[in-house]
Structure formats: structure tokens, C-alpha cells
mmCIF file of C-alpha atoms in Angstrom:
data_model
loop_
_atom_site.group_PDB
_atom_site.id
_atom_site.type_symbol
_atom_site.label_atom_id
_atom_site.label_comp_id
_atom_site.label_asym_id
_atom_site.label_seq_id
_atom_site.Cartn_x
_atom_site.Cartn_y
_atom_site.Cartn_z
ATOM 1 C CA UNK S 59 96.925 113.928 -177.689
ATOM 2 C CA UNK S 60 93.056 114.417 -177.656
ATOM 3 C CA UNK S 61 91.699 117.737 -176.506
ATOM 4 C CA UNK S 62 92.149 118.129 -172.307
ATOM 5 C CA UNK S 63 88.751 118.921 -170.515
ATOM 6 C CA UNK S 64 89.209 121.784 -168.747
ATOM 7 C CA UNK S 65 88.350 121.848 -164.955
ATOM 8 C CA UNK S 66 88.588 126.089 -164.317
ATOM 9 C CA UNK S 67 85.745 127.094 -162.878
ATOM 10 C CA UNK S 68 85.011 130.584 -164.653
ATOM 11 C CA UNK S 69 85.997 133.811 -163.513
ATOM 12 C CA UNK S 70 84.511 135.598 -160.566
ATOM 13 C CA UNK S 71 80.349 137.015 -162.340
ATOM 14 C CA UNK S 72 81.228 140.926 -162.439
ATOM 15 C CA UNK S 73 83.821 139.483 -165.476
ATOM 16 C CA UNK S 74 80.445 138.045 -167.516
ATOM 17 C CA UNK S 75 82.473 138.775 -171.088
ATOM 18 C CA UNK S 76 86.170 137.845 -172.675
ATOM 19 C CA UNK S 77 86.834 141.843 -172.571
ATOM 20 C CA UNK S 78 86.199 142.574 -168.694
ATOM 21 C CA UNK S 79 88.188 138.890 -168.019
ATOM 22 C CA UNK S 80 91.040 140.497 -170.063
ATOM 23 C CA UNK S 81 90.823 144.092 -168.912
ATOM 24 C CA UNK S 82 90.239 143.981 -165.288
ATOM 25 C CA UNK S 83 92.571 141.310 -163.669
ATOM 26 C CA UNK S 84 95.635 143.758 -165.197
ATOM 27 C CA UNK S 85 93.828 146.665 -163.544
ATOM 28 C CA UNK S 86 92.516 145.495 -160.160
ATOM 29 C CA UNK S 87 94.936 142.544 -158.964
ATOM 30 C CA UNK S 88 98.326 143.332 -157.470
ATOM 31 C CA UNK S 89 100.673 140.469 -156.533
ATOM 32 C CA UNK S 90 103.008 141.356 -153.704
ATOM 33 C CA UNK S 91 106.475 140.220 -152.237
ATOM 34 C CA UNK S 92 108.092 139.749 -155.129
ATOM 35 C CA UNK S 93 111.344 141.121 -155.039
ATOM 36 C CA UNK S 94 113.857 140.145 -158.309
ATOM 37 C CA UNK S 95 117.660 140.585 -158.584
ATOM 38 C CA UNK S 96 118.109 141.802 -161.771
ATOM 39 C CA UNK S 97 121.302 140.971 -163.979
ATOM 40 C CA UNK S 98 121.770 142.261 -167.317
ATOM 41 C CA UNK S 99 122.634 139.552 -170.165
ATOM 42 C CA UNK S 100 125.223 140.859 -172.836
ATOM 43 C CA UNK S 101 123.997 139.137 -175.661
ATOM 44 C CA UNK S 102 126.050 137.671 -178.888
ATOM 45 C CA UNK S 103 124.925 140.985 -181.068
ATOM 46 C CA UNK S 104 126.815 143.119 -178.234
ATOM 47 C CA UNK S 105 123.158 144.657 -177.672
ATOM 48 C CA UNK S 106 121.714 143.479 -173.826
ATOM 49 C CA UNK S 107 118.397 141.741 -171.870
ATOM 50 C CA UNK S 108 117.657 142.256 -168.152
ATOM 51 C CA UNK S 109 116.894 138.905 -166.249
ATOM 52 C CA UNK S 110 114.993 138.865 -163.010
ATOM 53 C CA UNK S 111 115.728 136.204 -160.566
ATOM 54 C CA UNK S 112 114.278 134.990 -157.845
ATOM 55 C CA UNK S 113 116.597 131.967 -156.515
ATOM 56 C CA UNK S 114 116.071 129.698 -154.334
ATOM 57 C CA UNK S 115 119.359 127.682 -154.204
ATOM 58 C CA UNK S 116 117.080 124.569 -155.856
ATOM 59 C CA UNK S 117 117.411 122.286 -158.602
ATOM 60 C CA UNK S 118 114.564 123.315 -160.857
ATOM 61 C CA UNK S 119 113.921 126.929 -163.111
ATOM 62 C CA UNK S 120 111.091 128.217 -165.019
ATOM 63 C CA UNK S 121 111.733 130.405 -167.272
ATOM 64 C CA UNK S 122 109.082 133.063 -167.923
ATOM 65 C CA UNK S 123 108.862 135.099 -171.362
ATOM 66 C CA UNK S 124 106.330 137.852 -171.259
ATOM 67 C CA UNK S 125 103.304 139.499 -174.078
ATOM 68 C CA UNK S 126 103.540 141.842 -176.395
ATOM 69 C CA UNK S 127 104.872 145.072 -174.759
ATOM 70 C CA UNK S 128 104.975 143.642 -171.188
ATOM 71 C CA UNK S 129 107.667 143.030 -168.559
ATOM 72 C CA UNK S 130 108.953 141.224 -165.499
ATOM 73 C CA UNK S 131 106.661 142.932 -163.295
ATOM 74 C CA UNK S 132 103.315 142.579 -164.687
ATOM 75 C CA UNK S 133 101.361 141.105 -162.726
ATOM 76 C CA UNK S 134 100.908 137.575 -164.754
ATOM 77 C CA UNK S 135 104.260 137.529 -164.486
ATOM 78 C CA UNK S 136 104.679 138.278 -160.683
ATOM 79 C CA UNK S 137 102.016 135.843 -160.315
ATOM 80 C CA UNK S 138 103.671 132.820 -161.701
ATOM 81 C CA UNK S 139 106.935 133.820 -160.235
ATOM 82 C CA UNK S 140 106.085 134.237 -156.922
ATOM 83 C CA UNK S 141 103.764 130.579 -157.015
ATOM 84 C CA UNK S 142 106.698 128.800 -158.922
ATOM 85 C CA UNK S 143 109.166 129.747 -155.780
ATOM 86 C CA UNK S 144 106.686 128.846 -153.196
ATOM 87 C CA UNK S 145 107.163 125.469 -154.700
ATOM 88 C CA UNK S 146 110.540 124.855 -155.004
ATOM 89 C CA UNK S 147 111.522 126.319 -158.107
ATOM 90 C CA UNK S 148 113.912 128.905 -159.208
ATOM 91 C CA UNK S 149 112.563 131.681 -161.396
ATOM 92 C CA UNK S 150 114.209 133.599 -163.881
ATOM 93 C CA UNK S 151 111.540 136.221 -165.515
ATOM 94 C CA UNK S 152 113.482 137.506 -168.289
ATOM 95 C CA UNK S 153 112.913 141.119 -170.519
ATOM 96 C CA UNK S 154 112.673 141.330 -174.032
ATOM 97 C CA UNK S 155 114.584 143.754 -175.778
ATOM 98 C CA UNK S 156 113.354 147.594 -175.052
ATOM 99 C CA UNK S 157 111.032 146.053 -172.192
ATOM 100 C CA UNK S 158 112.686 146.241 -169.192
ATOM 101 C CA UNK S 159 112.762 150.360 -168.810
ATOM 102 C CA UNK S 160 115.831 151.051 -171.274
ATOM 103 C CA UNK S 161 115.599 151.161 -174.933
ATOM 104 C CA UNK S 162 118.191 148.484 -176.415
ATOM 105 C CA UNK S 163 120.838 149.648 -178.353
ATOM 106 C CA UNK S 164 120.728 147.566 -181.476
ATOM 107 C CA UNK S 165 118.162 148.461 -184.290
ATOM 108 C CA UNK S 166 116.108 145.650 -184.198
ATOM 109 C CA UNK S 167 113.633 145.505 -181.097
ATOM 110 C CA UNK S 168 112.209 142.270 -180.126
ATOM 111 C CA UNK S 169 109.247 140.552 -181.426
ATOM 112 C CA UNK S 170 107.088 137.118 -181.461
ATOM 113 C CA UNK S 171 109.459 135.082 -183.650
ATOM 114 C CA UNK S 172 112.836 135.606 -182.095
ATOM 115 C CA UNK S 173 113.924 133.352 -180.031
ATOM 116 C CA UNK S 174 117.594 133.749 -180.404
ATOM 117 C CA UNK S 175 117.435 135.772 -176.930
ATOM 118 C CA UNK S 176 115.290 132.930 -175.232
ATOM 119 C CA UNK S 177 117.958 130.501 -176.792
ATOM 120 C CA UNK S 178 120.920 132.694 -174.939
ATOM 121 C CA UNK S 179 118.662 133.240 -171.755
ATOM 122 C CA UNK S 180 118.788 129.259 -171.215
ATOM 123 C CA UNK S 181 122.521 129.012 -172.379
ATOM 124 C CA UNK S 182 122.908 131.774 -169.380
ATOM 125 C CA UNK S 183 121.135 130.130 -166.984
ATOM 126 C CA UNK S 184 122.892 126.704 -167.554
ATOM 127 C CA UNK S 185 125.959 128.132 -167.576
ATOM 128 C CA UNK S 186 125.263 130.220 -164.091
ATOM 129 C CA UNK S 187 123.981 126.748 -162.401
ATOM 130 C CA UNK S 188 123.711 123.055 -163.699
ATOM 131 C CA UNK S 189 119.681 123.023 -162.848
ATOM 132 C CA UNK S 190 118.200 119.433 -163.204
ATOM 133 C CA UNK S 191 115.195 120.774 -165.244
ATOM 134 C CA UNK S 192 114.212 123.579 -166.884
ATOM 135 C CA UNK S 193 110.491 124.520 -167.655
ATOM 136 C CA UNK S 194 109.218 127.274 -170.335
ATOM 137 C CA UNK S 195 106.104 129.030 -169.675
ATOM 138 C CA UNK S 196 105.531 131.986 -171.811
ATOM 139 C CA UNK S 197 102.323 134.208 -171.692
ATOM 140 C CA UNK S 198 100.607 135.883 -175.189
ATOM 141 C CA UNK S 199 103.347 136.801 -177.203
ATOM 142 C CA UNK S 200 105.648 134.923 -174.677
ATOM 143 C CA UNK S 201 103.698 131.853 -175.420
ATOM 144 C CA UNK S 202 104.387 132.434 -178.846
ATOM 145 C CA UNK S 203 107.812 132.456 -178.434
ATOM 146 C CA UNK S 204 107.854 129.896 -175.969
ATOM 147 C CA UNK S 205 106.077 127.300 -178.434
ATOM 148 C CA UNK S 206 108.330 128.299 -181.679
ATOM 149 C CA UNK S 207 111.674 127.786 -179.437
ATOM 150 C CA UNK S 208 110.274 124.254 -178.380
ATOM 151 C CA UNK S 209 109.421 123.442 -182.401
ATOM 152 C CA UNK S 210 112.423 124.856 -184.026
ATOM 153 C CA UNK S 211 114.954 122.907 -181.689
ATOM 154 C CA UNK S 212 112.992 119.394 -181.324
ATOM 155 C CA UNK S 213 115.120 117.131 -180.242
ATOM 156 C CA UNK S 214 117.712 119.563 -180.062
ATOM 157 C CA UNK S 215 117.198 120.928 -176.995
ATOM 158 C CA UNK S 216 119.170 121.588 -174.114
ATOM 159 C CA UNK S 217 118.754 117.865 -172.084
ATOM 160 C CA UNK S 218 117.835 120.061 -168.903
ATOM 161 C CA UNK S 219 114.443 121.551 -170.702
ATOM 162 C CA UNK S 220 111.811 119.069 -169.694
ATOM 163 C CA UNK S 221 108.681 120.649 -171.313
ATOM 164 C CA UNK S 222 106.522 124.084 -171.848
ATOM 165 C CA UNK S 223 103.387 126.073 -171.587
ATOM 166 C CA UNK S 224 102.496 128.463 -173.440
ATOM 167 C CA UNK S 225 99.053 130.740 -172.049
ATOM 168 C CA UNK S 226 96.963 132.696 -174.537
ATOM 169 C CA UNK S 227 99.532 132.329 -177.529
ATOM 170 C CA UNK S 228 98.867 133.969 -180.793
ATOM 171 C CA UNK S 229 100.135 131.217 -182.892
ATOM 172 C CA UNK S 230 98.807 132.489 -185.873
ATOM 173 C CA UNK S 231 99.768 135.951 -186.275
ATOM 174 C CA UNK S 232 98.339 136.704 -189.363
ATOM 175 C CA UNK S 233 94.594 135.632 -188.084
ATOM 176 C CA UNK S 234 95.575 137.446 -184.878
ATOM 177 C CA UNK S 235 95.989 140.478 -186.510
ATOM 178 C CA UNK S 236 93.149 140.545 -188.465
ATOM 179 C CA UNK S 237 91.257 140.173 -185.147
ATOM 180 C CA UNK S 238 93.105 143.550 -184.121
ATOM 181 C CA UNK S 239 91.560 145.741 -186.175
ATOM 182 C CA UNK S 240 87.442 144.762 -185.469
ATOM 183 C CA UNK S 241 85.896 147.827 -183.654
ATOM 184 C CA UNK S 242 85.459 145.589 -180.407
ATOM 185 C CA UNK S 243 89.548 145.499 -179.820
ATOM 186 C CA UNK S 244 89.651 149.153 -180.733
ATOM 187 C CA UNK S 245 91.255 149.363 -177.339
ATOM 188 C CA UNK S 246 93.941 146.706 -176.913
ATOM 189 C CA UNK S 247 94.790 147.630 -181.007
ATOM 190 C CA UNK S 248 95.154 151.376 -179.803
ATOM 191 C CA UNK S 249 96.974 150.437 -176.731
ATOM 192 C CA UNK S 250 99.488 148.258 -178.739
ATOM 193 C CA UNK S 251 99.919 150.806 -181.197
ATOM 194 C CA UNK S 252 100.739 153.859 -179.071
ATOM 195 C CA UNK S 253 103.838 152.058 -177.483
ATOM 196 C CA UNK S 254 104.893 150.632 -180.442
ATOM 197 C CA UNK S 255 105.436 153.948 -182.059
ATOM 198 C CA UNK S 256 106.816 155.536 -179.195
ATOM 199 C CA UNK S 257 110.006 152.531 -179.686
ATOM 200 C CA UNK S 258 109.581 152.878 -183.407
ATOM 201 C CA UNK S 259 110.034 156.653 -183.343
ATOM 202 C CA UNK S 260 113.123 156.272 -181.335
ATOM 203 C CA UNK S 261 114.761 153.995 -183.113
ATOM 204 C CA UNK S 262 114.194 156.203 -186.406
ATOM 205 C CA UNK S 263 116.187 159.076 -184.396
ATOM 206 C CA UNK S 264 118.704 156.906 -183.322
ATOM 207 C CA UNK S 265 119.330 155.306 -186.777
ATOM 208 C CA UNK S 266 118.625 157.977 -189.140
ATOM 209 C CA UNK S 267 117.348 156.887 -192.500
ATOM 210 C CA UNK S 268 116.378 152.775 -191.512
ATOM 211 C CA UNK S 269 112.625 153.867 -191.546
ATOM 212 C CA UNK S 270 110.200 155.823 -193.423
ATOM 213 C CA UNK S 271 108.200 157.193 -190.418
ATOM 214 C CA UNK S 272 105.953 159.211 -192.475
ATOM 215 C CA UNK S 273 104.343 155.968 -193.929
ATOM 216 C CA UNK S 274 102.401 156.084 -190.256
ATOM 217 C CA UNK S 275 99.790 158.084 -191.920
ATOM 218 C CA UNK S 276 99.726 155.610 -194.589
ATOM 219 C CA UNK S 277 98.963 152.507 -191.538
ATOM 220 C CA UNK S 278 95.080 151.852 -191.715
ATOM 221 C CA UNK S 279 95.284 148.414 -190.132
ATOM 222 C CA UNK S 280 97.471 146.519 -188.133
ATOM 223 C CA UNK S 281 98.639 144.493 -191.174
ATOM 224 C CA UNK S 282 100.297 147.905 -192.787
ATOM 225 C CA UNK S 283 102.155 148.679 -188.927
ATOM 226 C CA UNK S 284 103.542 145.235 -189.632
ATOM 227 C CA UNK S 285 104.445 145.686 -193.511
ATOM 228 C CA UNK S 286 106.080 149.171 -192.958
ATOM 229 C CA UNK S 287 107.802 148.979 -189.501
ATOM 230 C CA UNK S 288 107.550 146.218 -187.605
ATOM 231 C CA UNK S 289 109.012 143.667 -190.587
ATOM 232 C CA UNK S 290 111.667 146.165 -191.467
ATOM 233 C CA UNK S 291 112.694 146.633 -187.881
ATOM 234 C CA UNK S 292 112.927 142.973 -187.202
ATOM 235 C CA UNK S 293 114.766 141.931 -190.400
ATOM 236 C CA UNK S 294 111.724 140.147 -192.075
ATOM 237 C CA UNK S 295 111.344 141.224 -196.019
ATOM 238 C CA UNK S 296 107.669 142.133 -195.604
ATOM 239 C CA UNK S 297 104.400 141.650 -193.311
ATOM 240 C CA UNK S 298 103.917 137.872 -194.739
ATOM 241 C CA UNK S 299 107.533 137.067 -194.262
ATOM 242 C CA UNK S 300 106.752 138.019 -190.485
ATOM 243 C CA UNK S 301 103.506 136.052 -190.180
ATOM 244 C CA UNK S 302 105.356 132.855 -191.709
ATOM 245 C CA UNK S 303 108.267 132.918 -189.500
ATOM 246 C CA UNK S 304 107.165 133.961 -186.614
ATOM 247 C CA UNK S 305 104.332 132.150 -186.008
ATOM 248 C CA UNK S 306 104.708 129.160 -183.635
ATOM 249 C CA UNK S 307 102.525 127.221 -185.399
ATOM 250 C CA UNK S 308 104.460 127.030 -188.333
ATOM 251 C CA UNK S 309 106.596 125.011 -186.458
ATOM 252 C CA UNK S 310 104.956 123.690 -183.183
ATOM 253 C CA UNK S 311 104.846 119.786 -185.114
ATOM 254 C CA UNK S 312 108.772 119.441 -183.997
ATOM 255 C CA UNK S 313 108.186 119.999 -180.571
ATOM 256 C CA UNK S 314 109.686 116.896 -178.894
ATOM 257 C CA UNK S 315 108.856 117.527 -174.973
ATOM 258 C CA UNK S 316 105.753 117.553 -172.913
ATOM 259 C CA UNK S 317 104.065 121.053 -173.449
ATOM 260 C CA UNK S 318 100.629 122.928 -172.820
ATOM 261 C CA UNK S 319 98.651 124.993 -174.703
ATOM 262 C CA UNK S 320 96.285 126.852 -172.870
ATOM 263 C CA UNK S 321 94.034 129.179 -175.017
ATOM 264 C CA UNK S 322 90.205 130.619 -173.562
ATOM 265 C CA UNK S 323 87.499 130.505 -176.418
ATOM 266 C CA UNK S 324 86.343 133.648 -175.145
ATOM 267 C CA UNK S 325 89.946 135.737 -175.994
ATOM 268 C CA UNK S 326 89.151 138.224 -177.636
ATOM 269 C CA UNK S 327 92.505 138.797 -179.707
ATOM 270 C CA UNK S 328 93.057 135.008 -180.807
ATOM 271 C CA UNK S 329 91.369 133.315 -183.777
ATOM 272 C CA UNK S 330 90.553 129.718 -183.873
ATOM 273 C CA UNK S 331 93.406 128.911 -185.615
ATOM 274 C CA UNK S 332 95.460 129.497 -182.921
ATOM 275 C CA UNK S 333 94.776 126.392 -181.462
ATOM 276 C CA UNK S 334 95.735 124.134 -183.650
ATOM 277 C CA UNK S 335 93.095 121.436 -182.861
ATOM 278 C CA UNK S 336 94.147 119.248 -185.593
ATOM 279 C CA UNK S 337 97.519 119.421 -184.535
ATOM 280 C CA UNK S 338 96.648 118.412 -180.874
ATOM 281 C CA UNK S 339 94.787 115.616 -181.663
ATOM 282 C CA UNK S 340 97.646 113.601 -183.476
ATOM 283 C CA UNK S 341 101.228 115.283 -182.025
ATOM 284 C CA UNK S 342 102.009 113.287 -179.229
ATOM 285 C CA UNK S 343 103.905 115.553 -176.991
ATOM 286 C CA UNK S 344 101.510 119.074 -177.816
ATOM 287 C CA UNK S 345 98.266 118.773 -174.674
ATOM 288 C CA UNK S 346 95.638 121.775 -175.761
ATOM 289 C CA UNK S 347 93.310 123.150 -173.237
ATOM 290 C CA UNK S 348 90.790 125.251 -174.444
ATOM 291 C CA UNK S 349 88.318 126.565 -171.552
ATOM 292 C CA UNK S 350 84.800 128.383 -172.593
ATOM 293 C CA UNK S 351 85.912 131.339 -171.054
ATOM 294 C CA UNK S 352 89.258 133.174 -169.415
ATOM 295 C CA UNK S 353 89.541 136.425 -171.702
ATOM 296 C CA UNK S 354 93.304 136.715 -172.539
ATOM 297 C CA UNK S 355 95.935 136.145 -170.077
ATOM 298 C CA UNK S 356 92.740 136.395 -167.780
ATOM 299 C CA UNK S 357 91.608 133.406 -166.125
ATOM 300 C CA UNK S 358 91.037 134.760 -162.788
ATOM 301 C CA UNK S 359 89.606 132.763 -159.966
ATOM 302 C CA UNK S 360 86.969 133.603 -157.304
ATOM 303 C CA UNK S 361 88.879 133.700 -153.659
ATOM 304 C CA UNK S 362 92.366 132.812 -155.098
ATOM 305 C CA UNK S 363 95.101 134.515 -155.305
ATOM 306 C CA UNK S 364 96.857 133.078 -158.336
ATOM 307 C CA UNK S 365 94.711 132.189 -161.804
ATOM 308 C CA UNK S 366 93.845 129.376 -162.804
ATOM 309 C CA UNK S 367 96.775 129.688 -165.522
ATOM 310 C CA UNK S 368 99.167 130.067 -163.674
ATOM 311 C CA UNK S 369 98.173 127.002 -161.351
ATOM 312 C CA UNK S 370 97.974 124.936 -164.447
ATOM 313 C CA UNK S 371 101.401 126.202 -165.895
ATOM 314 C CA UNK S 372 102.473 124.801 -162.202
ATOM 315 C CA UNK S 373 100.588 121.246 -162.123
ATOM 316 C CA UNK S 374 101.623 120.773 -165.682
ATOM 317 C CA UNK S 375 105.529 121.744 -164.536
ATOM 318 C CA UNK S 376 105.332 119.612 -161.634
ATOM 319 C CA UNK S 377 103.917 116.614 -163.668
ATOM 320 C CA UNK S 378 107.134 116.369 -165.940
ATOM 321 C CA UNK S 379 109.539 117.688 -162.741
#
């Protein structure tokens, strides 16, 4: 399919860059009255994931994967979820490994290839209740994910997923984390960082001898965090292993249902080739949206109370639901 004009608006004029449409909307906006049940998945590994529900007793789920050292409750997340169930949707907002307030037990954490979880999330879910349709929307690193899962199982999929979106996904990782170490995203590559080790330093205690933790002095850019702990930890032989397989676009040309790709021009921590133009423009299930501005997992609206993502991830749902 051909490029989709975009129809947001822009965000509200105190947000005039990418950085301040990135930045403030996860410091200002708070999204209240949503109030999960949490269950807690045992997964095939014997290691766990905590799901958050909201349910609705209806037909339809969406299935929400969040970024890169998120949760449940942040509030993209809480956004979508609570605008999903005013509209007659289940939600099930689901925790990677290590994200939802208790280290996992296993030695491997989570990360933006695996999507063995995601694929035992839906199994779950399908297995709890026979839903009609199922739609994946998956923010950042979610999106990622979200678009990978689609590609990998093609026609494969479970008959009940109808289609995805994926907001602000870093399909490319390698170009992605390039972009992480320019002075100007000093502060999300520092923020990133600083959790990452705290998880990283744990699981060196708690499985004494899997990880060289005095190569730390050794990491100069994001690439060498990825080569030294983050491919080891996550079973990949070495930082270009990781890139390869775990970036969706490696594999986005098997999707086989409807699915969005919503990326801002403006975001400051994806590259161009993260959306895949030329793949858009000749895949006939993959839509691309591409919006001057937005910031990352931004995309806030004057006088609204969801984003403008999150009320596309809904129109697009509701368009195949």
C-alpha cells in the first residue's frame, strides 16, 4: 500500500520540537480509572509474565506490548487501555519479563526480538475465552515486537488475530542504536542505560559467572552494552546477531493481516530506515503513516484526552473488527 496521509493535527505549541513531544506527555499527562486484574502467566521455560486485564465480558481483545523498560501502567499504555474498553473491547496489557515490579527468575530478561512470550500471551488468552478477534498494538519496543510476531507467523497465525499496529517501532535496531549515542539523546541513552544495569547487575549475582560485569567500563556506546550484555543475556552470539534477529523489519514482508505502522519524522530515537517506505509501497497488507511531527510515543493532542496514536491504533482496530 502507498504511503497514508496523515490527518493529526500537531501537538499542542509549548511541544515546538520531537524532544519536548517525547519528554513531556510521560511527565505531565496522567490517565485515570484504570484499574487491571492482574494474573500471572507461568510460561513454558517455568520462568513467569504478569497480564493486566481489563474485561469486559465482550467478544473482541487488544493486546498491548509495551517499550523498552516500560510497563502496564505507563501512561501510553493506560491510555489505549482505558479508550479500547470504552469501546467494546477487552484489554489485556501484558509485562515483559522483569517489567512488571519483580525480577524474573530465568537468566534471560526480555528484549525486542522475543516474541515467544507474546506467542504464549495469545495462546493464554484464547485458551481463557474463545474471543472473535484479536488485535496487536505494541508501542516502541512493543511495536517492534508486535510487527516481528505478525512477520514470523504469516499465515500462521492464530485465525482470531485480525491485524496490528505497531506506534514508534524501532524496526531497525542497529540504525536505532546508532541514533542513541548522538549528544542530543544523551538523556533517553542515559535513562535506558541506568535501568538496564540495575537488571543486568542482578542477574550477574543471581547467576554467578554468566557475565563479565567489569566489561561496563569497557561500554563507550550503546553498540558495546549490546555486544557484551544484552546479546549474551538474551542468547544472541553477538551485537549483530541481535540486530538481525530482532529487528522486525527483517521479517515484516510475511506479515499476512491488516497492520499499521505509525512512526513521527520528528522521533528522535528512530532512523529512516525504520520505516520501511519501500516496503510499504508494494506489501499489500503493511499501511505506513508517517506524520511531520509526534516525538516518540508522543503524539499528543490539544483538548483531548487520548493521542492521536492511540485513536488511530483504535480506528485502524475497528476498521478490520
Amino acid at each position: 500500500m502507498p504511503l497514508i496521509p496523515s490527518t493529526y493535527p500537531g501537538p499542542p505549541a509549548y511541544q515546538y520540537n520531537g524532544h519536548l513531544q517525547t519528554i513531556l506527555p510521560s511527565l505531565i499527562r496522567k490517565v485515570q480509572g484504570v484499574v487491571y486484574q492482574r494474573e500471572r502467566l507461568t510460561l513454558h521455560d517455568g520462568d513467569f509474565v504478569d497480564l493486566d486485564w481489563l474485561e469486559n465480558g465482550k467478544n473482541r481483545l487488544v493486546i498491548l506490548t509495551h517499550g523498552l523498560e516500560g510497563d502496564s501502567n505507563r501512561q501510553y499504555i493506560r491510555g489505549t487501555a482505558k479508550l479500547f474498553a470504552e469501546h467494546n473491547y477487552d484489554v489485556l496489557a501484558w509485562n515483559c519479563r522483569s517489567c512488571s515490579g519483580e525480577m524474573n527468575q530465568a537468566f534471560r530478561l526480555y528484549n525486542h526480538g522475543e516474541i515467544g512470550d507474546l506467542g504464549e500471551v495469545v495462546t493464554h488468552a484464547l485458551q481463557r475465552k474463545r474471543y472473535d478477534a484479536i488485535v496487536l498494538v505494541g508501542y516502541s519496543m512493543g511495536g517492534n515486537i508486535t510487527l516481528k510476531y505478525l512477520g514470523v507467523h504469516g499465515h500462521q497465525l492464530p485465525a482470531a488475530i485480525k491485524g496490528g499496529v505497531a506506534i514508534s517501532a524501532p524496526t531497525d535496531l542497529g540504525a536505532s542504536a546508532e541514533l542513541l549515542d548522538r549528544p542530543s539523546n544523551r538523556f533517553y541513552r542515559n535513562r535506558f542505560m541506568r535501568k538496564l544495569v540495575v537488571k543486568i547487575s542482578q542477574k550477574a549475582v543471581l547467576f554467578p559467572g554468566r557475565l563479565d560485569m567489569t566489561r561496563l567500563k569497557e561500554v563507550k556506546q550503546w553498540r558495546d552494552f549490546d555486544e557484551f550484555f544484552s546479546a549474551p543475556v538474551n542468547n544472541y552470539r553477538d551485537a549483530d546477531d541481535f540486530y538481525t534477529q530482532a529487528s522486525a523489519v527483517n521479517f515484516m514482508p510475511g506479515i499476512s493481516v491488516p497492520t499499521l505502522l505509525l512512526n513521527a519524522q520528528n522521533d528522535p530515537l528512530l532512523s529512516p530506515e525504520c520505516s520501511p517506505v519501500w516496503l510499504a509501497e508494494t506489501h499489500p497488507h503493511l499501511f505506513l503513516e508517517t506524520p511531520l511531527t509526534g516525538g516518540h510515543v508522543g503524539f499528543q493532542v490539544i483538548r483531548d484526552a487520548y493521542t492521536y496514536a492511540e485513536r488511530r491504533a483504535l480506528s485502524f482496530a475497528q476498521s478490520m473488527t
